[in-house]
């Protein structure tokens, strides 16, 4: 792809496939002949048939079919990374030849089954609105598996074909732990054969963050750039060792009329109260993820906006508590 999207996204076996042959290598009819064949004639039906079986399994356990974006995310999230293949050696992460890796239907099916048994803490189908962030906190209790979080969404059709950016709704996922920000994989649009790096992905409508096996608390934040074309459905898939969803938190504009921008921020955070009531912002408190209070700012009475400087703080996620005359609101803010 010319913009650095991960393509293909998934691969399946298509080389040296055992097949039955009607004729032997000399062209003579031979009903018992066997041989080998190559091609997408074999890999494509493996993926297609496997996806249908995953949908069937999901419906058995959840009484509905999953979103197409969920299915795509599930396949890429559980794929086996292909690190050495036709000239690629020791390439960790997605690449422009094998995508996120080899389809692993057993792993994907096992995740569907365990997710249903764990009240859908691993596979979530969500919606995100303008000026909204979605935040989830997981506790990893053993180090047998790495913590991995992926989002996937079906992006609206691009109307302005002259635009160099293909994404209409550019969503972002970040994972935070102990003040460290973990970013999704991305490819280099100019040097496609180079290994994937981690950073702000502006090309893909699937973002995958792979952290590590360390025991502890991980906070996932889902946000968006600019203005969404419309409310966007997004699928979240999370796996790890002994995971427990400890603090789900959806910051919905309808319930929380506090608008904080830009997200993520570099120096300044602007806070606006957009509610129609006579409320005004009275105080802003800023906490790090350990719960330590690091900033208290009093706001002049009657004001519906505030500016907070993040220049003295390290990159990562923080919890902002905004107190108005009558209510208290909480939002995750990110400094990059």
Coordinates of C-alpha atoms in Angstrom, one line a residue, residues 26-298:
X26 CA 3.4 -37.9 -16.8
X27 CA -0.2 -37.1 -17.6
X28 CA -1.5 -40.6 -17.1
X29 CA -4.8 -41.0 -15.3
X30 CA -4.1 -42.2 -11.8
X31 CA -7.0 -42.1 -9.3
X32 CA -4.7 -42.8 -6.3
X33 CA -2.1 -40.2 -7.2
X34 CA -1.1 -37.5 -4.6
X35 CA 1.0 -34.5 -5.0
X36 CA 1.7 -30.9 -3.7
X37 CA 0.4 -27.6 -4.9
X38 CA 0.9 -23.9 -4.2
X39 CA -1.3 -20.8 -4.4
X40 CA -4.1 -18.7 -3.0
X41 CA -6.5 -21.4 -4.1
X42 CA -5.5 -23.0 -0.8
X43 CA -4.8 -20.1 1.6
X44 CA -7.9 -18.1 0.7
X45 CA -10.5 -20.8 1.6
X46 CA -8.6 -21.6 4.8
X47 CA -9.1 -18.0 5.9
X48 CA -12.7 -17.6 4.5
X49 CA -13.9 -20.9 6.0
X50 CA -12.1 -20.3 9.2
X51 CA -13.8 -16.9 9.6
X52 CA -17.2 -18.3 9.1
X53 CA -16.6 -21.0 11.8
X54 CA -15.4 -18.3 14.2
X55 CA -18.6 -16.3 13.6
X56 CA -20.7 -19.5 14.2
X57 CA -18.8 -20.2 17.4
X58 CA -19.2 -16.6 18.6
X59 CA -23.0 -16.7 17.9
X60 CA -23.3 -19.9 19.9
X61 CA -21.8 -18.3 22.9
X62 CA -23.1 -14.7 22.5
X63 CA -26.5 -15.2 20.7
X64 CA -25.4 -12.8 18.0
X65 CA -22.8 -12.4 15.2
X66 CA -19.8 -10.2 15.9
X67 CA -19.0 -7.1 13.9
X68 CA -16.9 -7.5 10.8
X69 CA -14.3 -5.3 12.5
X70 CA -14.3 -7.6 15.5
X71 CA -13.7 -10.6 13.4
X72 CA -10.8 -8.9 11.6
X73 CA -9.4 -7.7 14.9
X74 CA -9.7 -11.1 16.4
X75 CA -7.8 -12.7 13.5
X76 CA -5.0 -10.2 13.6
X77 CA -4.8 -10.1 17.4
X78 CA -4.3 -13.9 17.7
X79 CA -2.2 -14.4 14.6
X80 CA 1.2 -16.1 14.9
X81 CA 3.9 -13.6 14.0
X82 CA 6.0 -14.7 11.0
X83 CA 9.5 -13.4 11.7
X84 CA 11.5 -15.2 8.9
X85 CA 10.0 -15.7 5.4
X86 CA 11.4 -15.3 1.9
X87 CA 14.2 -12.9 2.7
X88 CA 12.8 -11.5 5.9
X89 CA 14.8 -12.6 9.0
X90 CA 14.0 -11.9 12.6
X91 CA 11.4 -9.3 11.8
X92 CA 9.2 -8.9 14.9
X93 CA 5.7 -7.4 14.4
X94 CA 3.7 -6.8 11.2
X95 CA 5.4 -6.6 7.9
X96 CA 4.5 -6.0 4.3
X97 CA 4.7 -9.6 3.3
X98 CA 2.9 -11.5 6.0
X99 CA 0.9 -8.7 7.8
X100 CA 0.2 -9.5 11.4
X101 CA 1.1 -13.2 10.8
X102 CA -0.3 -16.6 10.2
X103 CA -4.0 -17.2 11.0
X104 CA -4.4 -19.2 14.2
X105 CA -8.0 -20.4 14.4
X106 CA -7.4 -22.5 17.5
X107 CA -6.2 -19.4 19.4
X108 CA -9.0 -17.2 18.1
X109 CA -11.6 -19.9 19.0
X110 CA -10.2 -20.3 22.5
X111 CA -10.4 -16.6 23.1
X112 CA -14.1 -16.5 22.0
X113 CA -14.9 -19.3 24.5
X114 CA -12.9 -17.9 27.4
X115 CA -14.3 -14.4 26.7
X116 CA -17.9 -15.7 27.0
X117 CA -17.0 -17.4 30.3
X118 CA -15.5 -14.1 31.6
X119 CA -18.4 -11.8 30.9
X120 CA -16.9 -10.4 27.7
X121 CA -13.9 -8.7 29.3
X122 CA -11.6 -9.7 26.4
X123 CA -13.8 -8.9 23.3
X124 CA -15.7 -5.6 23.5
X125 CA -17.9 -4.0 20.9
X126 CA -18.1 -0.3 21.7
X127 CA -19.1 3.1 20.4
X128 CA -17.1 6.3 20.5
X129 CA -18.6 9.8 20.0
X130 CA -17.0 13.2 19.3
X131 CA -15.0 14.5 22.2
X132 CA -15.2 11.1 24.0
X133 CA -12.5 8.8 25.4
X134 CA -13.0 5.2 26.4
X135 CA -10.8 3.9 29.2
X136 CA -10.4 0.5 30.7
X137 CA -8.0 -0.7 33.4
X138 CA -6.9 -4.3 33.5
X139 CA -4.8 -6.1 36.2
X140 CA -2.4 -8.8 34.9
X141 CA -1.8 -11.3 37.6
X142 CA 0.7 -13.7 36.0
X143 CA 3.5 -13.4 33.5
X144 CA 2.8 -16.4 31.3
X145 CA 1.4 -14.3 28.5
X146 CA 2.1 -10.9 27.1
X147 CA -0.4 -8.0 27.5
X148 CA -1.8 -7.2 24.1
X149 CA -4.6 -4.7 23.2
X150 CA -6.1 -4.1 19.8
X151 CA -8.8 -1.9 18.3
X152 CA -10.4 -2.4 14.9
X153 CA -13.2 -0.4 13.2
X154 CA -15.0 -0.2 9.9
X155 CA -14.1 3.3 8.7
X156 CA -16.7 5.4 6.7
X157 CA -16.2 5.7 3.0
X158 CA -13.6 8.3 1.9
X159 CA -15.4 11.0 -0.1
X160 CA -12.5 13.4 -0.9
X161 CA -10.4 11.2 -3.1
X162 CA -7.8 14.0 -3.5
X163 CA -6.9 13.8 0.2
X164 CA -3.6 12.1 1.0
X165 CA -5.0 10.7 4.2
X166 CA -7.4 7.7 3.7
X167 CA -8.8 7.4 7.2
X168 CA -12.0 9.3 7.8
X169 CA -12.3 8.5 11.5
X170 CA -8.7 8.2 12.9
X171 CA -9.0 6.4 16.2
X172 CA -6.1 5.8 18.6
X173 CA -5.2 3.3 21.2
X174 CA -2.6 3.8 24.0
X175 CA -1.6 1.6 26.9
X176 CA -0.2 3.0 30.1
X177 CA 1.7 1.4 32.9
X178 CA 3.8 3.0 35.6
X179 CA 4.0 6.3 33.7
X180 CA 5.1 4.6 30.4
X181 CA 3.1 5.0 27.2
X182 CA 2.9 2.0 24.8
X183 CA 2.1 2.7 21.2
X184 CA 0.7 0.5 18.4
X185 CA 2.7 -1.0 15.5
X186 CA 3.0 0.9 12.3
X187 CA 4.9 0.5 9.0
X188 CA 7.1 3.0 7.2
X189 CA 5.2 4.2 4.0
X190 CA 8.4 5.0 2.2
X191 CA 10.6 2.1 3.3
X192 CA 8.1 -0.8 3.4
X193 CA 10.6 -3.5 3.8
X194 CA 11.9 -2.1 7.0
X195 CA 10.7 -3.6 10.3
X196 CA 7.6 -2.2 11.9
X197 CA 8.1 0.4 14.6
X198 CA 5.8 1.7 17.4
X199 CA 4.2 5.1 17.3
X200 CA 1.2 7.1 16.3
X201 CA -0.5 5.1 13.5
X202 CA -2.4 7.4 11.0
X203 CA -2.9 4.8 8.3
X204 CA -4.6 1.7 9.7
X205 CA -8.1 1.1 10.9
X206 CA -6.6 -1.7 13.1
X207 CA -4.1 -0.8 15.8
X208 CA -2.3 -3.4 17.9
X209 CA -0.3 -2.7 21.0
X210 CA 2.0 -5.4 22.4
X211 CA 3.5 -4.6 25.8
X212 CA 5.1 -7.4 27.7
X213 CA 4.5 -10.0 30.4
X214 CA 5.1 -7.8 33.5
X215 CA 2.5 -8.2 36.3
X216 CA 0.7 -5.1 37.2
X217 CA -2.0 -2.6 36.2
X218 CA -2.5 -1.6 32.6
X219 CA -4.8 1.3 31.5
X220 CA -6.1 1.3 27.9
X221 CA -7.3 4.6 26.4
X222 CA -9.2 4.9 23.1
X223 CA -9.5 8.3 21.6
X224 CA -9.8 10.0 18.2
X225 CA -8.2 12.8 16.2
X226 CA -10.1 15.7 14.8
X227 CA -13.9 15.5 14.4
X228 CA -15.5 12.1 13.9
X229 CA -17.7 11.8 10.7
X230 CA -20.3 10.2 12.9
X231 CA -20.5 8.0 16.0
X232 CA -18.0 5.2 15.4
X233 CA -18.3 1.6 16.4
X234 CA -15.0 0.2 17.5
X235 CA -14.0 -3.3 18.7
X236 CA -11.5 -3.8 21.5
X237 CA -9.7 -7.1 22.1
X238 CA -7.4 -7.6 25.1
X239 CA -5.4 -10.6 26.2
X240 CA -2.8 -11.3 28.8
X241 CA -1.9 -13.5 31.8
X242 CA -4.6 -13.9 34.4
X243 CA -6.4 -10.7 33.3
X244 CA -9.0 -9.0 35.4
X245 CA -11.0 -6.0 34.2
X246 CA -10.8 -3.8 37.3
X247 CA -12.1 -0.4 36.2
X248 CA -14.2 0.0 33.1
X249 CA -14.8 3.7 32.4
X250 CA -16.7 5.2 29.4
X251 CA -16.4 9.0 29.3
X252 CA -19.6 9.9 27.4
X253 CA -20.2 13.5 26.4
X254 CA -23.9 13.1 27.1
X255 CA -23.2 12.3 30.7
X256 CA -20.0 14.3 31.0
X257 CA -20.2 17.7 29.2
X258 CA -16.5 18.4 29.9
X259 CA -14.5 18.8 26.6
X260 CA -10.7 18.4 27.0
X261 CA -8.4 19.0 24.0
X262 CA -6.1 18.4 22.3
X263 CA -6.0 14.6 22.9
X264 CA -3.2 13.7 23.1
X265 CA -1.5 16.9 24.2
X266 CA 2.1 18.1 24.2
X267 CA 2.2 21.3 26.4
X268 CA -1.3 22.7 27.2
X269 CA -4.7 21.2 27.9
X270 CA -7.8 23.2 27.3
X271 CA -10.9 22.4 29.4
X272 CA -14.3 23.6 28.5
X273 CA -17.7 23.0 30.3
X274 CA -20.3 22.7 27.4
X275 CA -23.3 21.9 29.6
X276 CA -26.4 24.1 29.3
X277 CA -26.7 24.5 33.1
X278 CA -25.4 27.5 35.0
X279 CA -22.6 25.4 36.3
X280 CA -19.0 26.8 36.1
X281 CA -15.7 25.2 36.6
X282 CA -14.4 25.8 40.2
X283 CA -11.3 23.5 40.5
X284 CA -9.2 21.1 38.5
X285 CA -7.2 18.3 40.2
X286 CA -4.6 16.2 38.3
X287 CA -3.5 12.8 39.5
X288 CA -1.0 10.3 38.1
X289 CA -2.0 6.7 37.6
X290 CA -0.8 5.7 41.0
X291 CA -3.4 8.0 42.5
X292 CA -0.9 10.7 43.6
X293 CA -2.3 14.3 43.5
X294 CA 0.2 16.3 41.4
X295 CA -1.7 19.5 40.6
X296 CA -4.5 21.6 42.1
X297 CA -5.8 24.7 40.2
X298 CA -8.5 27.0 41.5

